[in-house]
């Protein structure tokens, strides 16, 4: 809670969150991130603030571990348009004749990671796009080598805590 005209509160909250993250790391050896909602001055907005903090915390997949993520209203347009744009980019690339080329797939993944970091999309949607590319790559590899363990690779990807590790 904070009064709307308190300009020092953001810096104070950031400093506090930073101390908590370092303290947990030092005391327990655990890696944590922090999600912070917009400030509210009324109890009636506490539920909304809780969900905003959760949304901010989910951004740690994109920003990395041990980060402090403040909730922001997306500026880049609607999530639906962003999702459609990224999905179209992936499908258009995979439908090209050159899609089986490793350089084409790596270029696609680099562009996907770059755009995903700046988007307001959810982790699960981005994972789905990475899975689409991976399934395509497996279909190409399977034509050459039937021993590839697709299930093992998918489970490893699902366990990645950050977009950079997934990439």
JSON list of C-alpha atoms in Angstrom, two decimals:
[
{"chain": "A", "resi": 1, "resn": "UNK", "atom": "CA", "xyz": [0.00, 0.00, 0.00]},
{"chain": "A", "resi": 2, "resn": "UNK", "atom": "CA", "xyz": [1.22, 3.47, -0.69]},
{"chain": "A", "resi": 3, "resn": "UNK", "atom": "CA", "xyz": [-0.16, 6.92, -1.20]},
{"chain": "A", "resi": 4, "resn": "UNK", "atom": "CA", "xyz": [-0.23, 7.79, -4.93]},
{"chain": "A", "resi": 5, "resn": "UNK", "atom": "CA", "xyz": [2.10, 10.76, -4.51]},
{"chain": "A", "resi": 6, "resn": "UNK", "atom": "CA", "xyz": [4.94, 8.85, -2.80]},
{"chain": "A", "resi": 7, "resn": "UNK", "atom": "CA", "xyz": [7.73, 8.90, -5.41]},
{"chain": "A", "resi": 8, "resn": "UNK", "atom": "CA", "xyz": [10.33, 7.23, -3.20]},
{"chain": "A", "resi": 9, "resn": "UNK", "atom": "CA", "xyz": [8.27, 4.11, -2.67]},
{"chain": "A", "resi": 10, "resn": "UNK", "atom": "CA", "xyz": [9.34, 2.38, -5.92]},
{"chain": "A", "resi": 11, "resn": "UNK", "atom": "CA", "xyz": [13.02, 2.71, -5.05]},
{"chain": "A", "resi": 12, "resn": "UNK", "atom": "CA", "xyz": [12.35, 1.57, -1.48]},
{"chain": "A", "resi": 13, "resn": "UNK", "atom": "CA", "xyz": [10.38, -1.47, -2.61]},
{"chain": "A", "resi": 14, "resn": "UNK", "atom": "CA", "xyz": [13.08, -2.34, -5.15]},
{"chain": "A", "resi": 15, "resn": "UNK", "atom": "CA", "xyz": [15.82, -2.09, -2.49]},
{"chain": "A", "resi": 16, "resn": "UNK", "atom": "CA", "xyz": [13.79, -4.22, -0.08]},
{"chain": "A", "resi": 17, "resn": "UNK", "atom": "CA", "xyz": [13.11, -6.87, -2.73]},
{"chain": "A", "resi": 18, "resn": "UNK", "atom": "CA", "xyz": [16.80, -6.94, -3.64]},
{"chain": "A", "resi": 19, "resn": "UNK", "atom": "CA", "xyz": [17.76, -7.51, 0.00]},
{"chain": "A", "resi": 20, "resn": "UNK", "atom": "CA", "xyz": [15.19, -10.32, 0.30]},
{"chain": "A", "resi": 21, "resn": "UNK", "atom": "CA", "xyz": [16.46, -12.05, -2.84]},
{"chain": "A", "resi": 22, "resn": "UNK", "atom": "CA", "xyz": [20.09, -11.89, -1.64]},
{"chain": "A", "resi": 23, "resn": "UNK", "atom": "CA", "xyz": [19.15, -12.98, 1.89]},
{"chain": "A", "resi": 24, "resn": "UNK", "atom": "CA", "xyz": [17.26, -16.04, 0.64]},
{"chain": "A", "resi": 25, "resn": "UNK", "atom": "CA", "xyz": [20.19, -16.89, -1.64]},
{"chain": "A", "resi": 26, "resn": "UNK", "atom": "CA", "xyz": [22.71, -16.55, 1.20]},
{"chain": "A", "resi": 27, "resn": "UNK", "atom": "CA", "xyz": [20.63, -18.32, 3.85]},
{"chain": "A", "resi": 28, "resn": "UNK", "atom": "CA", "xyz": [19.11, -21.16, 1.85]},
{"chain": "A", "resi": 29, "resn": "UNK", "atom": "CA", "xyz": [21.05, -21.30, -1.40]},
{"chain": "A", "resi": 30, "resn": "UNK", "atom": "CA", "xyz": [17.74, -20.87, -3.22]},
{"chain": "A", "resi": 31, "resn": "UNK", "atom": "CA", "xyz": [17.16, -18.81, -6.32]},
{"chain": "A", "resi": 32, "resn": "UNK", "atom": "CA", "xyz": [14.09, -16.60, -6.19]},
{"chain": "A", "resi": 33, "resn": "UNK", "atom": "CA", "xyz": [12.52, -13.84, -8.20]},
{"chain": "A", "resi": 34, "resn": "UNK", "atom": "CA", "xyz": [10.10, -11.17, -7.11]},
{"chain": "A", "resi": 35, "resn": "UNK", "atom": "CA", "xyz": [6.88, -9.86, -8.65]},
{"chain": "A", "resi": 36, "resn": "UNK", "atom": "CA", "xyz": [5.57, -6.46, -7.55]},
{"chain": "A", "resi": 37, "resn": "UNK", "atom": "CA", "xyz": [2.15, -5.05, -8.39]},
{"chain": "A", "resi": 38, "resn": "UNK", "atom": "CA", "xyz": [1.19, -1.46, -8.93]},
{"chain": "A", "resi": 39, "resn": "UNK", "atom": "CA", "xyz": [0.71, 0.32, -5.63]},
{"chain": "A", "resi": 40, "resn": "UNK", "atom": "CA", "xyz": [-2.73, 0.58, -4.12]},
{"chain": "A", "resi": 41, "resn": "UNK", "atom": "CA", "xyz": [-4.04, 2.73, -1.32]},
{"chain": "A", "resi": 42, "resn": "UNK", "atom": "CA", "xyz": [-7.21, 0.75, -0.59]},
{"chain": "A", "resi": 43, "resn": "UNK", "atom": "CA", "xyz": [-7.83, -2.71, 0.82]},
{"chain": "A", "resi": 44, "resn": "UNK", "atom": "CA", "xyz": [-10.51, -3.31, -1.79]},
{"chain": "A", "resi": 45, "resn": "UNK", "atom": "CA", "xyz": [-7.77, -3.43, -4.47]},
{"chain": "A", "resi": 46, "resn": "UNK", "atom": "CA", "xyz": [-5.65, -6.01, -2.67]},
{"chain": "A", "resi": 47, "resn": "UNK", "atom": "CA", "xyz": [-6.94, -8.95, -4.75]},
{"chain": "A", "resi": 48, "resn": "UNK", "atom": "CA", "xyz": [-6.11, -7.10, -7.98]},
{"chain": "A", "resi": 49, "resn": "UNK", "atom": "CA", "xyz": [-2.64, -6.24, -6.63]},
{"chain": "A", "resi": 50, "resn": "UNK", "atom": "CA", "xyz": [-2.07, -9.92, -5.77]},
{"chain": "A", "resi": 51, "resn": "UNK", "atom": "CA", "xyz": [-2.84, -10.97, -9.36]},
{"chain": "A", "resi": 52, "resn": "UNK", "atom": "CA", "xyz": [-0.68, -8.18, -10.77]},
{"chain": "A", "resi": 53, "resn": "UNK", "atom": "CA", "xyz": [2.23, -9.35, -8.60]},
{"chain": "A", "resi": 54, "resn": "UNK", "atom": "CA", "xyz": [1.72, -12.89, -9.94]},
{"chain": "A", "resi": 55, "resn": "UNK", "atom": "CA", "xyz": [1.71, -11.58, -13.50]},
{"chain": "A", "resi": 56, "resn": "UNK", "atom": "CA", "xyz": [4.91, -9.63, -12.80]},
{"chain": "A", "resi": 57, "resn": "UNK", "atom": "CA", "xyz": [6.51, -12.71, -11.25]},
{"chain": "A", "resi": 58, "resn": "UNK", "atom": "CA", "xyz": [5.70, -14.80, -14.33]},
{"chain": "A", "resi": 59, "resn": "UNK", "atom": "CA", "xyz": [7.87, -12.39, -16.35]},
{"chain": "A", "resi": 60, "resn": "UNK", "atom": "CA", "xyz": [10.96, -13.84, -14.60]},
{"chain": "A", "resi": 61, "resn": "UNK", "atom": "CA", "xyz": [10.84, -16.56, -17.29]},
{"chain": "A", "resi": 62, "resn": "UNK", "atom": "CA", "xyz": [11.74, -13.81, -19.76]},
{"chain": "A", "resi": 63, "resn": "UNK", "atom": "CA", "xyz": [13.96, -11.60, -17.58]},
{"chain": "A", "resi": 64, "resn": "UNK", "atom": "CA", "xyz": [15.89, -14.37, -15.81]},
{"chain": "A", "resi": 65, "resn": "UNK", "atom": "CA", "xyz": [16.16, -15.75, -12.31]},
{"chain": "A", "resi": 66, "resn": "UNK", "atom": "CA", "xyz": [16.81, -13.60, -9.24]},
{"chain": "A", "resi": 67, "resn": "UNK", "atom": "CA", "xyz": [15.11, -10.64, -10.84]},
{"chain": "A", "resi": 68, "resn": "UNK", "atom": "CA", "xyz": [12.68, -8.05, -9.59]},
{"chain": "A", "resi": 69, "resn": "UNK", "atom": "CA", "xyz": [9.75, -7.62, -11.95]},
{"chain": "A", "resi": 70, "resn": "UNK", "atom": "CA", "xyz": [7.29, -4.75, -11.59]},
{"chain": "A", "resi": 71, "resn": "UNK", "atom": "CA", "xyz": [3.83, -5.15, -13.11]},
{"chain": "A", "resi": 72, "resn": "UNK", "atom": "CA", "xyz": [3.37, -3.00, -16.20]},
{"chain": "A", "resi": 73, "resn": "UNK", "atom": "CA", "xyz": [0.46, -2.53, -18.52]},
{"chain": "A", "resi": 74, "resn": "UNK", "atom": "CA", "xyz": [1.50, -3.80, -21.97]},
{"chain": "A", "resi": 75, "resn": "UNK", "atom": "CA", "xyz": [2.45, -0.93, -24.27]},
{"chain": "A", "resi": 76, "resn": "UNK", "atom": "CA", "xyz": [3.18, -2.94, -27.39]},
{"chain": "A", "resi": 77, "resn": "UNK", "atom": "CA", "xyz": [-0.39, -3.61, -28.43]},
{"chain": "A", "resi": 78, "resn": "UNK", "atom": "CA", "xyz": [-2.76, -6.41, -27.70]},
{"chain": "A", "resi": 79, "resn": "UNK", "atom": "CA", "xyz": [-1.47, -9.82, -26.64]},
{"chain": "A", "resi": 80, "resn": "UNK", "atom": "CA", "xyz": [-3.76, -11.36, -29.27]},
{"chain": "A", "resi": 81, "resn": "UNK", "atom": "CA", "xyz": [-1.99, -9.46, -32.08]},
{"chain": "A", "resi": 82, "resn": "UNK", "atom": "CA", "xyz": [1.43, -10.34, -30.67]},
{"chain": "A", "resi": 83, "resn": "UNK", "atom": "CA", "xyz": [0.47, -14.02, -30.43]},
{"chain": "A", "resi": 84, "resn": "UNK", "atom": "CA", "xyz": [-0.87, -14.06, -33.97]},
{"chain": "A", "resi": 85, "resn": "UNK", "atom": "CA", "xyz": [2.24, -12.34, -35.31]},
{"chain": "A", "resi": 86, "resn": "UNK", "atom": "CA", "xyz": [4.66, -14.76, -33.62]},
{"chain": "A", "resi": 87, "resn": "UNK", "atom": "CA", "xyz": [2.59, -17.80, -34.52]},
{"chain": "A", "resi": 88, "resn": "UNK", "atom": "CA", "xyz": [2.43, -16.69, -38.16]},
{"chain": "A", "resi": 89, "resn": "UNK", "atom": "CA", "xyz": [6.18, -16.10, -38.23]},
{"chain": "A", "resi": 90, "resn": "UNK", "atom": "CA", "xyz": [6.85, -19.63, -36.97]},
{"chain": "A", "resi": 91, "resn": "UNK", "atom": "CA", "xyz": [4.36, -21.29, -39.32]},
{"chain": "A", "resi": 92, "resn": "UNK", "atom": "CA", "xyz": [5.49, -19.30, -42.37]},
{"chain": "A", "resi": 93, "resn": "UNK", "atom": "CA", "xyz": [9.13, -20.22, -41.72]},
{"chain": "A", "resi": 94, "resn": "UNK", "atom": "CA", "xyz": [8.33, -23.91, -41.16]},
{"chain": "A", "resi": 95, "resn": "UNK", "atom": "CA", "xyz": [6.33, -24.02, -44.39]},
{"chain": "A", "resi": 96, "resn": "UNK", "atom": "CA", "xyz": [9.28, -22.82, -46.50]},
{"chain": "A", "resi": 97, "resn": "UNK", "atom": "CA", "xyz": [11.37, -25.26, -48.51]},
{"chain": "A", "resi": 98, "resn": "UNK", "atom": "CA", "xyz": [14.47, -24.17, -46.56]},
{"chain": "A", "resi": 99, "resn": "UNK", "atom": "CA", "xyz": [12.90, -24.94, -43.17]},
{"chain": "A", "resi": 100, "resn": "UNK", "atom": "CA", "xyz": [14.86, -28.19, -42.82]},
{"chain": "A", "resi": 101, "resn": "UNK", "atom": "CA", "xyz": [18.13, -26.27, -42.87]},
{"chain": "A", "resi": 102, "resn": "UNK", "atom": "CA", "xyz": [19.60, -25.94, -39.34]},
{"chain": "A", "resi": 103, "resn": "UNK", "atom": "CA", "xyz": [20.63, -22.33, -40.01]},
{"chain": "A", "resi": 104, "resn": "UNK", "atom": "CA", "xyz": [17.03, -21.43, -40.89]},
{"chain": "A", "resi": 105, "resn": "UNK", "atom": "CA", "xyz": [15.72, -23.04, -37.71]},
{"chain": "A", "resi": 106, "resn": "UNK", "atom": "CA", "xyz": [18.34, -21.33, -35.54]},
{"chain": "A", "resi": 107, "resn": "UNK", "atom": "CA", "xyz": [17.55, -17.99, -37.15]},
{"chain": "A", "resi": 108, "resn": "UNK", "atom": "CA", "xyz": [13.85, -18.57, -36.44]},
{"chain": "A", "resi": 109, "resn": "UNK", "atom": "CA", "xyz": [14.55, -19.42, -32.79]},
{"chain": "A", "resi": 110, "resn": "UNK", "atom": "CA", "xyz": [16.75, -16.33, -32.34]},
{"chain": "A", "resi": 111, "resn": "UNK", "atom": "CA", "xyz": [14.02, -14.09, -33.75]},
{"chain": "A", "resi": 112, "resn": "UNK", "atom": "CA", "xyz": [11.40, -15.85, -31.62]},
{"chain": "A", "resi": 113, "resn": "UNK", "atom": "CA", "xyz": [13.47, -15.32, -28.45]},
{"chain": "A", "resi": 114, "resn": "UNK", "atom": "CA", "xyz": [14.09, -11.66, -29.30]},
{"chain": "A", "resi": 115, "resn": "UNK", "atom": "CA", "xyz": [10.42, -10.91, -29.89]},
{"chain": "A", "resi": 116, "resn": "UNK", "atom": "CA", "xyz": [9.24, -13.00, -26.93]},
{"chain": "A", "resi": 117, "resn": "UNK", "atom": "CA", "xyz": [11.41, -11.04, -24.47]},
{"chain": "A", "resi": 118, "resn": "UNK", "atom": "CA", "xyz": [9.74, -7.78, -25.48]},
{"chain": "A", "resi": 119, "resn": "UNK", "atom": "CA", "xyz": [6.22, -9.19, -25.61]},
{"chain": "A", "resi": 120, "resn": "UNK", "atom": "CA", "xyz": [3.53, -9.42, -22.97]},
{"chain": "A", "resi": 121, "resn": "UNK", "atom": "CA", "xyz": [2.80, -13.06, -23.83]},
{"chain": "A", "resi": 122, "resn": "UNK", "atom": "CA", "xyz": [2.67, -15.91, -21.36]},
{"chain": "A", "resi": 123, "resn": "UNK", "atom": "CA", "xyz": [5.43, -18.47, -20.89]},
{"chain": "A", "resi": 124, "resn": "UNK", "atom": "CA", "xyz": [3.16, -21.35, -21.98]},
{"chain": "A", "resi": 125, "resn": "UNK", "atom": "CA", "xyz": [2.43, -19.74, -25.34]},
{"chain": "A", "resi": 126, "resn": "UNK", "atom": "CA", "xyz": [6.14, -19.20, -26.05]},
{"chain": "A", "resi": 127, "resn": "UNK", "atom": "CA", "xyz": [6.88, -22.79, -24.99]},
{"chain": "A", "resi": 128, "resn": "UNK", "atom": "CA", "xyz": [4.25, -23.93, -27.48]},
{"chain": "A", "resi": 129, "resn": "UNK", "atom": "CA", "xyz": [6.01, -22.08, -30.30]},
{"chain": "A", "resi": 130, "resn": "UNK", "atom": "CA", "xyz": [9.36, -23.59, -29.31]},
{"chain": "A", "resi": 131, "resn": "UNK", "atom": "CA", "xyz": [7.70, -27.02, -29.27]},
{"chain": "A", "resi": 132, "resn": "UNK", "atom": "CA", "xyz": [6.36, -26.41, -32.80]},
{"chain": "A", "resi": 133, "resn": "UNK", "atom": "CA", "xyz": [9.88, -25.73, -34.03]},
{"chain": "A", "resi": 134, "resn": "UNK", "atom": "CA", "xyz": [11.26, -28.69, -32.10]},
{"chain": "A", "resi": 135, "resn": "UNK", "atom": "CA", "xyz": [8.62, -31.09, -33.44]},
{"chain": "A", "resi": 136, "resn": "UNK", "atom": "CA", "xyz": [9.41, -29.92, -36.95]},
{"chain": "A", "resi": 137, "resn": "UNK", "atom": "CA", "xyz": [13.14, -30.46, -36.34]},
{"chain": "A", "resi": 138, "resn": "UNK", "atom": "CA", "xyz": [12.41, -33.94, -34.98]},
{"chain": "A", "resi": 139, "resn": "UNK", "atom": "CA", "xyz": [10.38, -34.79, -38.08]},
{"chain": "A", "resi": 140, "resn": "UNK", "atom": "CA", "xyz": [13.37, -33.84, -40.25]},
{"chain": "A", "resi": 141, "resn": "UNK", "atom": "CA", "xyz": [15.85, -35.74, -38.06]},
{"chain": "A", "resi": 142, "resn": "UNK", "atom": "CA", "xyz": [13.58, -38.79, -37.79]},
{"chain": "A", "resi": 143, "resn": "UNK", "atom": "CA", "xyz": [13.76, -39.22, -41.56]},
{"chain": "A", "resi": 144, "resn": "UNK", "atom": "CA", "xyz": [17.52, -39.70, -41.13]},
{"chain": "A", "resi": 145, "resn": "UNK", "atom": "CA", "xyz": [17.83, -41.26, -37.66]},
{"chain": "A", "resi": 146, "resn": "UNK", "atom": "CA", "xyz": [15.02, -43.07, -35.83]},
{"chain": "A", "resi": 147, "resn": "UNK", "atom": "CA", "xyz": [16.84, -43.19, -32.47]},
{"chain": "A", "resi": 148, "resn": "UNK", "atom": "CA", "xyz": [16.14, -39.59, -31.38]},
{"chain": "A", "resi": 149, "resn": "UNK", "atom": "CA", "xyz": [14.35, -39.50, -28.00]},
{"chain": "A", "resi": 150, "resn": "UNK", "atom": "CA", "xyz": [11.71, -36.84, -28.52]},
{"chain": "A", "resi": 151, "resn": "UNK", "atom": "CA", "xyz": [9.97, -37.31, -25.14]},
{"chain": "A", "resi": 152, "resn": "UNK", "atom": "CA", "xyz": [13.21, -36.78, -23.21]},
{"chain": "A", "resi": 153, "resn": "UNK", "atom": "CA", "xyz": [13.96, -33.58, -25.08]},
{"chain": "A", "resi": 154, "resn": "UNK", "atom": "CA", "xyz": [10.44, -32.21, -24.53]},
{"chain": "A", "resi": 155, "resn": "UNK", "atom": "CA", "xyz": [10.59, -32.91, -20.78]},
{"chain": "A", "resi": 156, "resn": "UNK", "atom": "CA", "xyz": [13.95, -31.11, -20.58]},
{"chain": "A", "resi": 157, "resn": "UNK", "atom": "CA", "xyz": [12.51, -28.07, -22.34]},
{"chain": "A", "resi": 158, "resn": "UNK", "atom": "CA", "xyz": [9.48, -27.98, -20.04]},
{"chain": "A", "resi": 159, "resn": "UNK", "atom": "CA", "xyz": [11.80, -27.79, -17.01]},
{"chain": "A", "resi": 160, "resn": "UNK", "atom": "CA", "xyz": [13.73, -24.73, -18.26]},
{"chain": "A", "resi": 161, "resn": "UNK", "atom": "CA", "xyz": [13.29, -21.87, -15.78]},
{"chain": "A", "resi": 162, "resn": "UNK", "atom": "CA", "xyz": [14.13, -19.08, -18.24]},
{"chain": "A", "resi": 163, "resn": "UNK", "atom": "CA", "xyz": [13.71, -18.25, -21.90]},
{"chain": "A", "resi": 164, "resn": "UNK", "atom": "CA", "xyz": [17.49, -18.03, -22.36]},
{"chain": "A", "resi": 165, "resn": "UNK", "atom": "CA", "xyz": [17.95, -21.56, -20.99]},
{"chain": "A", "resi": 166, "resn": "UNK", "atom": "CA", "xyz": [15.10, -22.81, -23.18]},
{"chain": "A", "resi": 167, "resn": "UNK", "atom": "CA", "xyz": [16.75, -21.21, -26.20]}
]
